[in-house]
Amino acid sequence: MLIPWGGVGCCLSAAALYLLGRSSGRDAEVLRSVARAGSTKDLAAILDTASKVLPLVVAVSGRVGSDTPLICQQSGMRGVIVEETAEQHFLKHNDAGSWIQDSAVMLSVSKEVPWYLDDGTGRVFVVGARGAAGLVLTVASEVFEESGRTLVRGTLDYLQGLKMLGVKRTERVLPTGTSLTVVGEAIKDDVGTIRIQRPHKGPFYVSPKSIDQLIMNLGKWAKLYQLASMGFAAFGVFLLAKRALQHFLERKRRHELQKRVHAAAAQRQAREAEGGNGTSDVDSNNKKDQLVLDICVICLEQEYNAVFVPLAPAWNT
């Protein structure tokens, strides 16, 4: 019995989607249990009375600010996180001899300065935001610089099987003044500075969405994953059951055919024995076994006189 890999793959996909749904559901429940600080002033008071042993995971909202913001070279925007990438675009020969477009990253630089959220009552510094979930950087500029074409450069590129098109430079930035919601572990040092960072175990989000929107989005994905898991599971079980039924019916047909062949051989042997001249029982049994092997599978009465042999496809040399 061949393994129905389609059904097995669907069942494995269903299991993976189920685990993703469970994970999204747990994340939504964790966010519901997170303490919400109405303001930075309230957060400072909570930290003064909170336990020093257990980490305090909170949700804080405010506008992005920095004492030393970065300035984008191309757009001139001010931000606290800037990512610059440069991609070389070119045409290259494929195995078929035609030109296809491709690209390669030449430069990828990420910069970040100390920054904070300001809600008007105080500041909360954010640490390690680039590793947080939900962070979205705004595309500040996107410029395509065409490659200069000279005879020597064109000849060298052609000999290498390449045609340089140009360089695409992109700047992504987290601008100052952006409204964000940060969910993480809140810490207050000896001088009174409040920081939010990734907890040792727990959620860490930096998102333009509010915490209610984050919870709603995670719940929506959890339901979608569960529905998709049920669909893949049902289809996978159908494929497995279909293959098992086919295997059962095939074995049943073979068994019935074998019974018919043996019955037909026994009847023929009995008829020949009635008109025989007293051959031994051993010769009779041997002949019966030979008849079973030589009997036609179509009429089940006569010996076969033709064999169908599958021919392999002929290859031109």
PDB file of C-alpha atoms in Angstrom:
ATOM      1  CA  MET A   1       0.000   0.000   0.000  1.00  0.00           C
ATOM      2  CA  LEU A   2       1.478   3.278  -1.111  1.00  0.00           C
ATOM      3  CA  ILE A   3       1.550   6.012   1.528  1.00  0.00           C
ATOM      4  CA  PRO A   4      -0.946   8.788   0.655  1.00  0.00           C
ATOM      5  CA  TRP A   5       1.463  11.669   1.095  1.00  0.00           C
ATOM      6  CA  GLY A   6      -1.219  14.204   0.214  1.00  0.00           C
ATOM      7  CA  GLY A   7      -3.336  13.155   3.178  1.00  0.00           C
ATOM      8  CA  VAL A   8      -0.322  12.970   5.484  1.00  0.00           C
ATOM      9  CA  GLY A   9       0.776  16.451   4.399  1.00  0.00           C
ATOM     10  CA  CYS A  10      -2.702  17.874   5.011  1.00  0.00           C
ATOM     11  CA  CYS A  11      -2.808  16.366   8.497  1.00  0.00           C
ATOM     12  CA  LEU A  12       0.633  17.745   9.339  1.00  0.00           C
ATOM     13  CA  SER A  13      -0.404  21.176   8.044  1.00  0.00           C
ATOM     14  CA  ALA A  14      -3.526  20.980  10.181  1.00  0.00           C
ATOM     15  CA  ALA A  15      -1.405  20.224  13.251  1.00  0.00           C
ATOM     16  CA  ALA A  16       0.922  23.159  12.511  1.00  0.00           C
ATOM     17  CA  LEU A  17      -2.008  25.555  12.014  1.00  0.00           C
ATOM     18  CA  TYR A  18      -3.597  24.312  15.227  1.00  0.00           C
ATOM     19  CA  LEU A  19      -0.403  25.066  17.147  1.00  0.00           C
ATOM     20  CA  LEU A  20      -0.228  28.532  15.574  1.00  0.00           C
ATOM     21  CA  GLY A  21      -3.826  29.171  16.585  1.00  0.00           C
ATOM     22  CA  ARG A  22      -3.118  28.054  20.132  1.00  0.00           C
ATOM     23  CA  SER A  23      -0.073  30.319  20.260  1.00  0.00           C
ATOM     24  CA  SER A  24      -2.010  33.354  18.982  1.00  0.00           C
ATOM     25  CA  GLY A  25      -4.798  32.639  21.463  1.00  0.00           C
ATOM     26  CA  ARG A  26      -2.322  32.445  24.353  1.00  0.00           C
ATOM     27  CA  ASP A  27      -0.718  35.726  23.257  1.00  0.00           C
ATOM     28  CA  ALA A  28      -4.130  37.398  23.245  1.00  0.00           C
ATOM     29  CA  GLU A  29      -4.872  36.101  26.750  1.00  0.00           C
ATOM     30  CA  VAL A  30      -1.498  37.343  27.985  1.00  0.00           C
ATOM     31  CA  LEU A  31      -2.154  40.812  26.557  1.00  0.00           C
ATOM     32  CA  ARG A  32      -5.529  40.896  28.307  1.00  0.00           C
ATOM     33  CA  SER A  33      -3.754  40.319  31.624  1.00  0.00           C
ATOM     34  CA  VAL A  34      -1.165  43.065  31.049  1.00  0.00           C
ATOM     35  CA  ALA A  35      -1.361  46.069  33.370  1.00  0.00           C
ATOM     36  CA  ARG A  36      -2.320  49.246  31.515  1.00  0.00           C
ATOM     37  CA  ALA A  37      -0.648  52.432  32.628  1.00  0.00           C
ATOM     38  CA  GLY A  38      -2.915  55.407  32.096  1.00  0.00           C
ATOM     39  CA  SER A  39       0.089  57.745  32.062  1.00  0.00           C
ATOM     40  CA  THR A  40       3.808  57.731  32.713  1.00  0.00           C
ATOM     41  CA  LYS A  41       3.147  59.380  36.073  1.00  0.00           C
ATOM     42  CA  ASP A  42       0.852  56.499  37.052  1.00  0.00           C
ATOM     43  CA  LEU A  43       3.461  53.977  35.857  1.00  0.00           C
ATOM     44  CA  ALA A  44       6.079  55.554  38.122  1.00  0.00           C
ATOM     45  CA  ALA A  45       3.744  55.211  41.096  1.00  0.00           C
ATOM     46  CA  ILE A  46       3.011  51.568  40.205  1.00  0.00           C
ATOM     47  CA  LEU A  47       6.734  50.777  40.014  1.00  0.00           C
ATOM     48  CA  ASP A  48       7.328  52.326  43.430  1.00  0.00           C
ATOM     49  CA  THR A  49       4.826  49.944  45.017  1.00  0.00           C
ATOM     50  CA  ALA A  50       5.387  46.880  42.799  1.00  0.00           C
ATOM     51  CA  SER A  51       7.293  43.798  43.859  1.00  0.00           C
ATOM     52  CA  LYS A  52      11.027  43.846  43.162  1.00  0.00           C
ATOM     53  CA  VAL A  53      11.080  40.093  42.560  1.00  0.00           C
ATOM     54  CA  LEU A  54       8.415  39.565  39.914  1.00  0.00           C
ATOM     55  CA  PRO A  55       8.759  41.454  36.592  1.00  0.00           C
ATOM     56  CA  LEU A  56       6.051  44.023  35.853  1.00  0.00           C
ATOM     57  CA  VAL A  57       4.739  43.778  32.283  1.00  0.00           C
ATOM     58  CA  VAL A  58       2.798  46.887  31.282  1.00  0.00           C
ATOM     59  CA  ALA A  59       1.357  48.629  28.243  1.00  0.00           C
ATOM     60  CA  VAL A  60       2.323  52.265  27.692  1.00  0.00           C
ATOM     61  CA  SER A  61       1.339  54.661  24.909  1.00  0.00           C
ATOM     62  CA  GLY A  62       2.915  57.917  23.811  1.00  0.00           C
ATOM     63  CA  ARG A  63       4.766  59.757  21.058  1.00  0.00           C
ATOM     64  CA  VAL A  64       8.268  58.891  19.916  1.00  0.00           C
ATOM     65  CA  GLY A  65      10.978  61.346  20.903  1.00  0.00           C
ATOM     66  CA  SER A  66      14.743  61.559  21.260  1.00  0.00           C
ATOM     67  CA  ASP A  67      17.339  64.058  22.438  1.00  0.00           C
ATOM     68  CA  THR A  68      19.689  63.044  19.598  1.00  0.00           C
ATOM     69  CA  PRO A  69      17.501  62.041  16.619  1.00  0.00           C
ATOM     70  CA  LEU A  70      18.899  60.667  13.386  1.00  0.00           C
ATOM     71  CA  ILE A  71      18.489  62.569  10.116  1.00  0.00           C
ATOM     72  CA  CYS A  72      17.929  60.565   6.930  1.00  0.00           C
ATOM     73  CA  GLN A  73      20.461  61.382   4.227  1.00  0.00           C
ATOM     74  CA  GLN A  74      18.051  61.224   1.303  1.00  0.00           C
ATOM     75  CA  SER A  75      14.693  62.384   2.704  1.00  0.00           C
ATOM     76  CA  GLY A  76      15.889  64.547   5.581  1.00  0.00           C
ATOM     77  CA  MET A  77      13.341  63.014   7.974  1.00  0.00           C
ATOM     78  CA  ARG A  78      14.122  62.837  11.679  1.00  0.00           C
ATOM     79  CA  GLY A  79      13.818  59.440  13.327  1.00  0.00           C
ATOM     80  CA  VAL A  80      15.098  57.211  16.094  1.00  0.00           C
ATOM     81  CA  ILE A  81      15.578  54.062  13.996  1.00  0.00           C
ATOM     82  CA  VAL A  82      16.887  54.240  10.416  1.00  0.00           C
ATOM     83  CA  GLU A  83      17.509  51.309   8.081  1.00  0.00           C
ATOM     84  CA  GLU A  84      19.334  51.854   4.787  1.00  0.00           C
ATOM     85  CA  THR A  85      19.519  49.215   2.067  1.00  0.00           C
ATOM     86  CA  ALA A  86      21.081  49.213  -1.392  1.00  0.00           C
ATOM     87  CA  GLU A  87      20.151  46.529  -3.935  1.00  0.00           C
ATOM     88  CA  GLN A  88      21.983  45.962  -7.205  1.00  0.00           C
ATOM     89  CA  HIS A  89      19.487  45.081  -9.959  1.00  0.00           C
ATOM     90  CA  PHE A  90      20.704  43.287 -13.066  1.00  0.00           C
ATOM     91  CA  LEU A  91      19.795  40.914 -15.865  1.00  0.00           C
ATOM     92  CA  LYS A  92      21.496  37.535 -16.140  1.00  0.00           C
ATOM     93  CA  HIS A  93      21.471  34.604 -18.523  1.00  0.00           C
ATOM     94  CA  ASN A  94      19.607  31.523 -17.386  1.00  0.00           C
ATOM     95  CA  ASP A  95      20.162  27.950 -18.550  1.00  0.00           C
ATOM     96  CA  ALA A  96      17.727  28.451 -21.424  1.00  0.00           C
ATOM     97  CA  GLY A  97      19.778  31.364 -22.762  1.00  0.00           C
ATOM     98  CA  SER A  98      17.220  34.082 -22.023  1.00  0.00           C
ATOM     99  CA  TRP A  99      17.644  37.138 -19.791  1.00  0.00           C
ATOM    100  CA  ILE A 100      15.983  37.176 -16.360  1.00  0.00           C
ATOM    101  CA  GLN A 101      15.948  39.961 -13.788  1.00  0.00           C
ATOM    102  CA  ASP A 102      17.594  39.444 -10.405  1.00  0.00           C
ATOM    103  CA  SER A 103      18.969  41.511  -7.532  1.00  0.00           C
ATOM    104  CA  ALA A 104      21.564  41.305  -4.770  1.00  0.00           C
ATOM    105  CA  VAL A 105      21.847  43.268  -1.537  1.00  0.00           C
ATOM    106  CA  MET A 106      24.972  45.429  -1.574  1.00  0.00           C
ATOM    107  CA  LEU A 107      24.452  47.341   1.672  1.00  0.00           C
ATOM    108  CA  SER A 108      22.247  46.951   4.735  1.00  0.00           C
ATOM    109  CA  VAL A 109      22.770  49.336   7.643  1.00  0.00           C
ATOM    110  CA  SER A 110      20.577  49.840  10.716  1.00  0.00           C
ATOM    111  CA  LYS A 111      21.004  52.724  13.177  1.00  0.00           C
ATOM    112  CA  GLU A 112      19.233  53.452  16.441  1.00  0.00           C
ATOM    113  CA  VAL A 113      19.610  56.160  19.074  1.00  0.00           C
ATOM    114  CA  PRO A 114      18.221  56.227  22.624  1.00  0.00           C
ATOM    115  CA  TRP A 115      14.554  57.156  22.412  1.00  0.00           C
ATOM    116  CA  TYR A 116      11.474  57.387  24.571  1.00  0.00           C
ATOM    117  CA  LEU A 117       7.695  57.658  24.630  1.00  0.00           C
ATOM    118  CA  ASP A 118       6.303  60.948  25.877  1.00  0.00           C
ATOM    119  CA  ASP A 119       2.651  61.259  26.872  1.00  0.00           C
ATOM    120  CA  GLY A 120       2.879  64.737  28.399  1.00  0.00           C
ATOM    121  CA  THR A 121       3.326  63.523  31.968  1.00  0.00           C
ATOM    122  CA  GLY A 122       6.764  61.968  31.619  1.00  0.00           C
ATOM    123  CA  ARG A 123       9.099  59.838  29.527  1.00  0.00           C
ATOM    124  CA  VAL A 124       9.533  56.088  29.224  1.00  0.00           C
ATOM    125  CA  PHE A 125      12.677  54.920  27.419  1.00  0.00           C
ATOM    126  CA  VAL A 126      12.338  51.912  25.106  1.00  0.00           C
ATOM    127  CA  VAL A 127      15.229  49.433  24.838  1.00  0.00           C
ATOM    128  CA  GLY A 128      15.677  46.816  22.091  1.00  0.00           C
ATOM    129  CA  ALA A 129      12.694  47.878  19.984  1.00  0.00           C
ATOM    130  CA  ARG A 130      14.097  46.387  16.758  1.00  0.00           C
ATOM    131  CA  GLY A 131      13.557  42.887  18.185  1.00  0.00           C
ATOM    132  CA  ALA A 132       9.948  43.562  19.181  1.00  0.00           C
ATOM    133  CA  ALA A 133       6.870  42.234  17.431  1.00  0.00           C
ATOM    134  CA  GLY A 134       4.661  44.646  15.509  1.00  0.00           C
ATOM    135  CA  LEU A 135       7.356  47.216  14.716  1.00  0.00           C
ATOM    136  CA  VAL A 136       6.682  48.900  11.362  1.00  0.00           C
ATOM    137  CA  LEU A 137       9.156  51.315   9.799  1.00  0.00           C
ATOM    138  CA  THR A 138       7.975  53.983   7.388  1.00  0.00           C
ATOM    139  CA  VAL A 139       9.541  54.122   3.922  1.00  0.00           C
ATOM    140  CA  ALA A 140      11.168  57.548   3.922  1.00  0.00           C
ATOM    141  CA  SER A 141      12.654  57.388   0.416  1.00  0.00           C
ATOM    142  CA  GLU A 142      13.136  54.975  -2.452  1.00  0.00           C
ATOM    143  CA  VAL A 143      15.526  55.967  -5.244  1.00  0.00           C
ATOM    144  CA  PHE A 144      16.723  54.004  -8.271  1.00  0.00           C
ATOM    145  CA  GLU A 145      20.103  55.004  -9.666  1.00  0.00           C
ATOM    146  CA  GLU A 146      20.721  53.737 -13.182  1.00  0.00           C
ATOM    147  CA  SER A 147      24.125  52.282 -13.970  1.00  0.00           C
ATOM    148  CA  GLY A 148      26.337  54.220 -16.346  1.00  0.00           C
ATOM    149  CA  ARG A 149      26.777  52.498 -19.694  1.00  0.00           C
ATOM    150  CA  THR A 150      30.187  52.504 -21.350  1.00  0.00           C
ATOM    151  CA  LEU A 151      31.529  50.316 -24.111  1.00  0.00           C
ATOM    152  CA  VAL A 152      34.114  48.637 -21.881  1.00  0.00           C
ATOM    153  CA  ARG A 153      31.646  48.089 -19.020  1.00  0.00           C
ATOM    154  CA  GLY A 154      29.003  46.750 -21.382  1.00  0.00           C
ATOM    155  CA  THR A 155      31.467  44.329 -22.976  1.00  0.00           C
ATOM    156  CA  LEU A 156      32.669  43.004 -19.602  1.00  0.00           C
ATOM    157  CA  ASP A 157      29.094  42.550 -18.353  1.00  0.00           C
ATOM    158  CA  TYR A 158      28.116  40.720 -21.531  1.00  0.00           C
ATOM    159  CA  LEU A 159      31.087  38.357 -21.240  1.00  0.00           C
ATOM    160  CA  GLN A 160      30.045  37.601 -17.651  1.00  0.00           C
ATOM    161  CA  GLY A 161      26.449  37.040 -18.711  1.00  0.00           C
ATOM    162  CA  LEU A 162      25.195  40.117 -16.834  1.00  0.00           C
ATOM    163  CA  LYS A 163      23.554  43.427 -17.681  1.00  0.00           C
ATOM    164  CA  MET A 164      23.689  45.940 -14.845  1.00  0.00           C
ATOM    165  CA  LEU A 165      20.488  47.963 -14.528  1.00  0.00           C
ATOM    166  CA  GLY A 166      21.153  50.108 -11.477  1.00  0.00           C
ATOM    167  CA  VAL A 167      21.057  50.408  -7.698  1.00  0.00           C
ATOM    168  CA  LYS A 168      17.879  50.780  -5.651  1.00  0.00           C
ATOM    169  CA  ARG A 169      18.414  52.678  -2.396  1.00  0.00           C
ATOM    170  CA  THR A 170      15.726  52.535   0.280  1.00  0.00           C
ATOM    171  CA  GLU A 171      15.444  54.318   3.612  1.00  0.00           C
ATOM    172  CA  ARG A 172      13.061  53.135   6.327  1.00  0.00           C
ATOM    173  CA  VAL A 173      12.616  55.138   9.487  1.00  0.00           C
ATOM    174  CA  LEU A 174      10.689  55.329  12.752  1.00  0.00           C
ATOM    175  CA  PRO A 175       9.937  59.060  12.710  1.00  0.00           C
ATOM    176  CA  THR A 176       9.845  61.229  15.792  1.00  0.00           C
ATOM    177  CA  GLY A 177       6.332  62.166  16.837  1.00  0.00           C
ATOM    178  CA  THR A 178       4.862  58.779  15.885  1.00  0.00           C
ATOM    179  CA  SER A 179       2.190  57.454  18.263  1.00  0.00           C
ATOM    180  CA  LEU A 180       3.126  54.000  19.546  1.00  0.00           C
ATOM    181  CA  THR A 181       2.004  51.428  22.094  1.00  0.00           C
ATOM    182  CA  VAL A 182       4.757  49.477  23.824  1.00  0.00           C
ATOM    183  CA  VAL A 183       4.134  46.288  25.816  1.00  0.00           C
ATOM    184  CA  GLY A 184       7.064  44.993  27.858  1.00  0.00           C
ATOM    185  CA  GLU A 185       8.777  44.797  31.200  1.00  0.00           C
ATOM    186  CA  ALA A 186       8.984  48.137  33.020  1.00  0.00           C
ATOM    187  CA  ILE A 187      12.063  48.915  35.126  1.00  0.00           C
ATOM    188  CA  LYS A 188      12.901  51.987  37.193  1.00  0.00           C
ATOM    189  CA  ASP A 189      16.528  52.684  38.068  1.00  0.00           C
ATOM    190  CA  ASP A 190      17.997  54.534  41.043  1.00  0.00           C
ATOM    191  CA  VAL A 191      17.822  57.957  39.375  1.00  0.00           C
ATOM    192  CA  GLY A 192      14.145  57.517  38.499  1.00  0.00           C
ATOM    193  CA  THR A 193      14.509  56.709  34.778  1.00  0.00           C
ATOM    194  CA  ILE A 194      11.826  54.303  33.544  1.00  0.00           C
ATOM    195  CA  ARG A 195      12.695  51.831  30.836  1.00  0.00           C
ATOM    196  CA  ILE A 196      10.634  49.227  28.976  1.00  0.00           C
ATOM    197  CA  GLN A 197      12.482  46.221  27.584  1.00  0.00           C
ATOM    198  CA  ARG A 198      11.911  42.659  26.461  1.00  0.00           C
ATOM    199  CA  PRO A 199      10.870  40.536  29.453  1.00  0.00           C
ATOM    200  CA  HIS A 200      12.649  37.282  30.189  1.00  0.00           C
ATOM    201  CA  LYS A 201       9.344  35.516  29.515  1.00  0.00           C
ATOM    202  CA  GLY A 202       6.348  37.372  28.166  1.00  0.00           C
ATOM    203  CA  PRO A 203       5.124  39.642  25.342  1.00  0.00           C
ATOM    204  CA  PHE A 204       7.157  42.444  23.809  1.00  0.00           C
ATOM    205  CA  TYR A 205       5.317  44.626  21.296  1.00  0.00           C
ATOM    206  CA  VAL A 206       6.127  47.979  19.687  1.00  0.00           C
ATOM    207  CA  SER A 207       3.163  48.822  17.492  1.00  0.00           C
ATOM    208  CA  PRO A 208       1.197  51.789  16.166  1.00  0.00           C
ATOM    209  CA  LYS A 209      -1.964  49.906  17.192  1.00  0.00           C
ATOM    210  CA  SER A 210      -3.566  50.213  20.600  1.00  0.00           C
ATOM    211  CA  ILE A 211      -3.500  47.250  22.956  1.00  0.00           C
ATOM    212  CA  ASP A 212      -7.199  46.594  22.306  1.00  0.00           C
ATOM    213  CA  GLN A 213      -6.487  46.429  18.580  1.00  0.00           C
ATOM    214  CA  LEU A 214      -3.575  44.061  19.198  1.00  0.00           C
ATOM    215  CA  ILE A 215      -5.792  41.748  21.255  1.00  0.00           C
ATOM    216  CA  MET A 216      -8.512  41.823  18.598  1.00  0.00           C
ATOM    217  CA  ASN A 217      -6.014  41.116  15.821  1.00  0.00           C
ATOM    218  CA  LEU A 218      -4.481  38.148  17.665  1.00  0.00           C
ATOM    219  CA  GLY A 219      -7.931  36.735  18.404  1.00  0.00           C
ATOM    220  CA  LYS A 220      -8.883  37.056  14.746  1.00  0.00           C
ATOM    221  CA  TRP A 221      -5.750  35.196  13.626  1.00  0.00           C
ATOM    222  CA  ALA A 222      -6.349  32.497  16.240  1.00  0.00           C
ATOM    223  CA  LYS A 223      -9.848  31.854  14.816  1.00  0.00           C
ATOM    224  CA  LEU A 224      -8.544  31.827  11.233  1.00  0.00           C
ATOM    225  CA  TYR A 225      -5.808  29.344  12.137  1.00  0.00           C
ATOM    226  CA  GLN A 226      -8.337  27.097  13.869  1.00  0.00           C
ATOM    227  CA  LEU A 227     -10.727  27.149  10.888  1.00  0.00           C
ATOM    228  CA  ALA A 228      -7.892  26.442   8.471  1.00  0.00           C
ATOM    229  CA  SER A 229      -6.689  23.625  10.722  1.00  0.00           C
ATOM    230  CA  MET A 230     -10.138  22.019  10.721  1.00  0.00           C
ATOM    231  CA  GLY A 231     -10.345  22.286   6.941  1.00  0.00           C
ATOM    232  CA  PHE A 232      -6.922  20.709   6.350  1.00  0.00           C
ATOM    233  CA  ALA A 233      -7.650  17.995   8.908  1.00  0.00           C
ATOM    234  CA  ALA A 234     -10.973  17.090   7.270  1.00  0.00           C
ATOM    235  CA  PHE A 235      -9.425  16.987   3.791  1.00  0.00           C
ATOM    236  CA  GLY A 236      -6.450  14.953   5.039  1.00  0.00           C
ATOM    237  CA  VAL A 237      -8.712  12.397   6.754  1.00  0.00           C
ATOM    238  CA  PHE A 238     -10.762  12.165   3.552  1.00  0.00           C
ATOM    239  CA  LEU A 239      -7.648  11.420   1.479  1.00  0.00           C
ATOM    240  CA  LEU A 240      -6.420   8.833   3.979  1.00  0.00           C
ATOM    241  CA  ALA A 241      -9.829   7.147   4.201  1.00  0.00           C
ATOM    242  CA  LYS A 242     -10.147   7.142   0.421  1.00  0.00           C
ATOM    243  CA  ARG A 243      -6.776   5.465   0.001  1.00  0.00           C
ATOM    244  CA  ALA A 244      -7.535   2.924   2.741  1.00  0.00           C
ATOM    245  CA  LEU A 245     -10.889   2.070   1.102  1.00  0.00           C
ATOM    246  CA  GLN A 246      -9.244   1.655  -2.290  1.00  0.00           C
ATOM    247  CA  HIS A 247      -6.636  -0.639  -0.767  1.00  0.00           C
ATOM    248  CA  PHE A 248      -9.335  -2.709   0.963  1.00  0.00           C
ATOM    249  CA  LEU A 249     -11.424  -3.057  -2.214  1.00  0.00           C
ATOM    250  CA  GLU A 250      -8.353  -3.959  -4.244  1.00  0.00           C
ATOM    251  CA  ARG A 251      -7.365  -6.711  -1.817  1.00  0.00           C
ATOM    252  CA  LYS A 252     -10.960  -7.971  -1.791  1.00  0.00           C
ATOM    253  CA  ARG A 253     -11.037  -8.154  -5.604  1.00  0.00           C
ATOM    254  CA  ARG A 254      -7.752 -10.026  -5.660  1.00  0.00           C
ATOM    255  CA  HIS A 255      -9.011 -12.491  -3.077  1.00  0.00           C
ATOM    256  CA  GLU A 256     -12.254 -13.110  -4.999  1.00  0.00           C
ATOM    257  CA  LEU A 257     -10.347 -13.515  -8.254  1.00  0.00           C
ATOM    258  CA  GLN A 258      -7.996 -16.002  -6.628  1.00  0.00           C
ATOM    259  CA  LYS A 259     -10.959 -17.995  -5.307  1.00  0.00           C
ATOM    260  CA  ARG A 260     -12.579 -18.064  -8.759  1.00  0.00           C
ATOM    261  CA  VAL A 261      -9.315 -19.194 -10.353  1.00  0.00           C
ATOM    262  CA  HIS A 262      -8.875 -22.029  -7.855  1.00  0.00           C
ATOM    263  CA  ALA A 263     -12.503 -23.073  -8.215  1.00  0.00           C
ATOM    264  CA  ALA A 264     -12.265 -23.135 -12.002  1.00  0.00           C
ATOM    265  CA  ALA A 265      -9.041 -25.114 -11.868  1.00  0.00           C
ATOM    266  CA  ALA A 266     -10.598 -27.612  -9.445  1.00  0.00           C
ATOM    267  CA  GLN A 267     -13.624 -28.110 -11.699  1.00  0.00           C
ATOM    268  CA  ARG A 268     -11.466 -28.685 -14.733  1.00  0.00           C
ATOM    269  CA  GLN A 269      -9.246 -31.073 -12.819  1.00  0.00           C
ATOM    270  CA  ALA A 270     -12.296 -32.979 -11.655  1.00  0.00           C
ATOM    271  CA  ARG A 271     -13.577 -33.340 -15.226  1.00  0.00           C
ATOM    272  CA  GLU A 272     -10.219 -34.560 -16.442  1.00  0.00           C
ATOM    273  CA  ALA A 273      -9.959 -36.984 -13.519  1.00  0.00           C
ATOM    274  CA  GLU A 274     -13.278 -38.604 -14.450  1.00  0.00           C
ATOM    275  CA  GLY A 275     -12.002 -39.442 -17.922  1.00  0.00           C
ATOM    276  CA  GLY A 276      -8.422 -40.126 -16.854  1.00  0.00           C
ATOM    277  CA  ASN A 277      -6.554 -43.425 -16.888  1.00  0.00           C
ATOM    278  CA  GLY A 278      -5.695 -43.651 -13.167  1.00  0.00           C
ATOM    279  CA  THR A 279      -2.794 -41.280 -12.735  1.00  0.00           C
ATOM    280  CA  SER A 280      -1.329 -40.916  -9.287  1.00  0.00           C
ATOM    281  CA  ASP A 281      -2.537 -38.369  -6.733  1.00  0.00           C
ATOM    282  CA  VAL A 282       0.850 -36.631  -6.711  1.00  0.00           C
ATOM    283  CA  ASP A 283       0.744 -36.036 -10.444  1.00  0.00           C
ATOM    284  CA  SER A 284      -2.832 -34.796 -10.036  1.00  0.00           C
ATOM    285  CA  ASN A 285      -1.864 -32.225  -7.431  1.00  0.00           C
ATOM    286  CA  ASN A 286       1.094 -31.028  -9.477  1.00  0.00           C
ATOM    287  CA  LYS A 287      -1.086 -30.662 -12.518  1.00  0.00           C
ATOM    288  CA  LYS A 288      -3.674 -28.755 -10.508  1.00  0.00           C
ATOM    289  CA  ASP A 289      -1.074 -26.276  -9.321  1.00  0.00           C
ATOM    290  CA  GLN A 290       0.170 -25.852 -12.874  1.00  0.00           C
ATOM    291  CA  LEU A 291      -3.376 -25.196 -14.075  1.00  0.00           C
ATOM    292  CA  VAL A 292      -3.834 -22.488 -11.472  1.00  0.00           C
ATOM    293  CA  LEU A 293      -0.773 -20.741 -12.819  1.00  0.00           C
ATOM    294  CA  ASP A 294      -1.680 -21.240 -16.496  1.00  0.00           C
ATOM    295  CA  ILE A 295      -5.415 -20.545 -16.403  1.00  0.00           C
ATOM    296  CA  CYS A 296      -6.773 -17.508 -18.246  1.00  0.00           C
ATOM    297  CA  VAL A 297      -7.816 -14.667 -15.945  1.00  0.00           C
ATOM    298  CA  ILE A 298     -10.562 -13.615 -18.366  1.00  0.00           C
ATOM    299  CA  CYS A 299     -12.600 -16.749 -19.023  1.00  0.00           C
ATOM    300  CA  LEU A 300     -11.255 -18.707 -15.979  1.00  0.00           C
ATOM    301  CA  GLU A 301     -11.652 -21.972 -17.918  1.00  0.00           C
ATOM    302  CA  GLN A 302      -9.051 -22.302 -20.672  1.00  0.00           C
ATOM    303  CA  GLU A 303      -5.283 -22.053 -20.480  1.00  0.00           C
ATOM    304  CA  TYR A 304      -3.907 -18.682 -21.563  1.00  0.00           C
ATOM    305  CA  ASN A 305      -2.210 -18.493 -24.966  1.00  0.00           C
ATOM    306  CA  ALA A 306      -1.131 -14.846 -25.001  1.00  0.00           C
ATOM    307  CA  VAL A 307       0.714 -12.515 -22.657  1.00  0.00           C
ATOM    308  CA  PHE A 308       0.577  -8.712 -22.631  1.00  0.00           C
ATOM    309  CA  VAL A 309       4.049  -7.294 -21.994  1.00  0.00           C
ATOM    310  CA  PRO A 310       4.365  -3.553 -21.225  1.00  0.00           C
ATOM    311  CA  LEU A 311       6.923  -1.899 -23.462  1.00  0.00           C
ATOM    312  CA  ALA A 312       9.317   0.725 -22.134  1.00  0.00           C
ATOM    313  CA  PRO A 313       9.307   4.010 -24.094  1.00  0.00           C
ATOM    314  CA  ALA A 314      11.866   4.098 -26.850  1.00  0.00           C
ATOM    315  CA  TRP A 315      14.548   6.793 -26.522  1.00  0.00           C
ATOM    316  CA  ASN A 316      16.192   8.267 -29.566  1.00  0.00           C
ATOM    317  CA  THR A 317      19.954   8.077 -29.473  1.00  0.00           C
TER     318      THR A 317
END
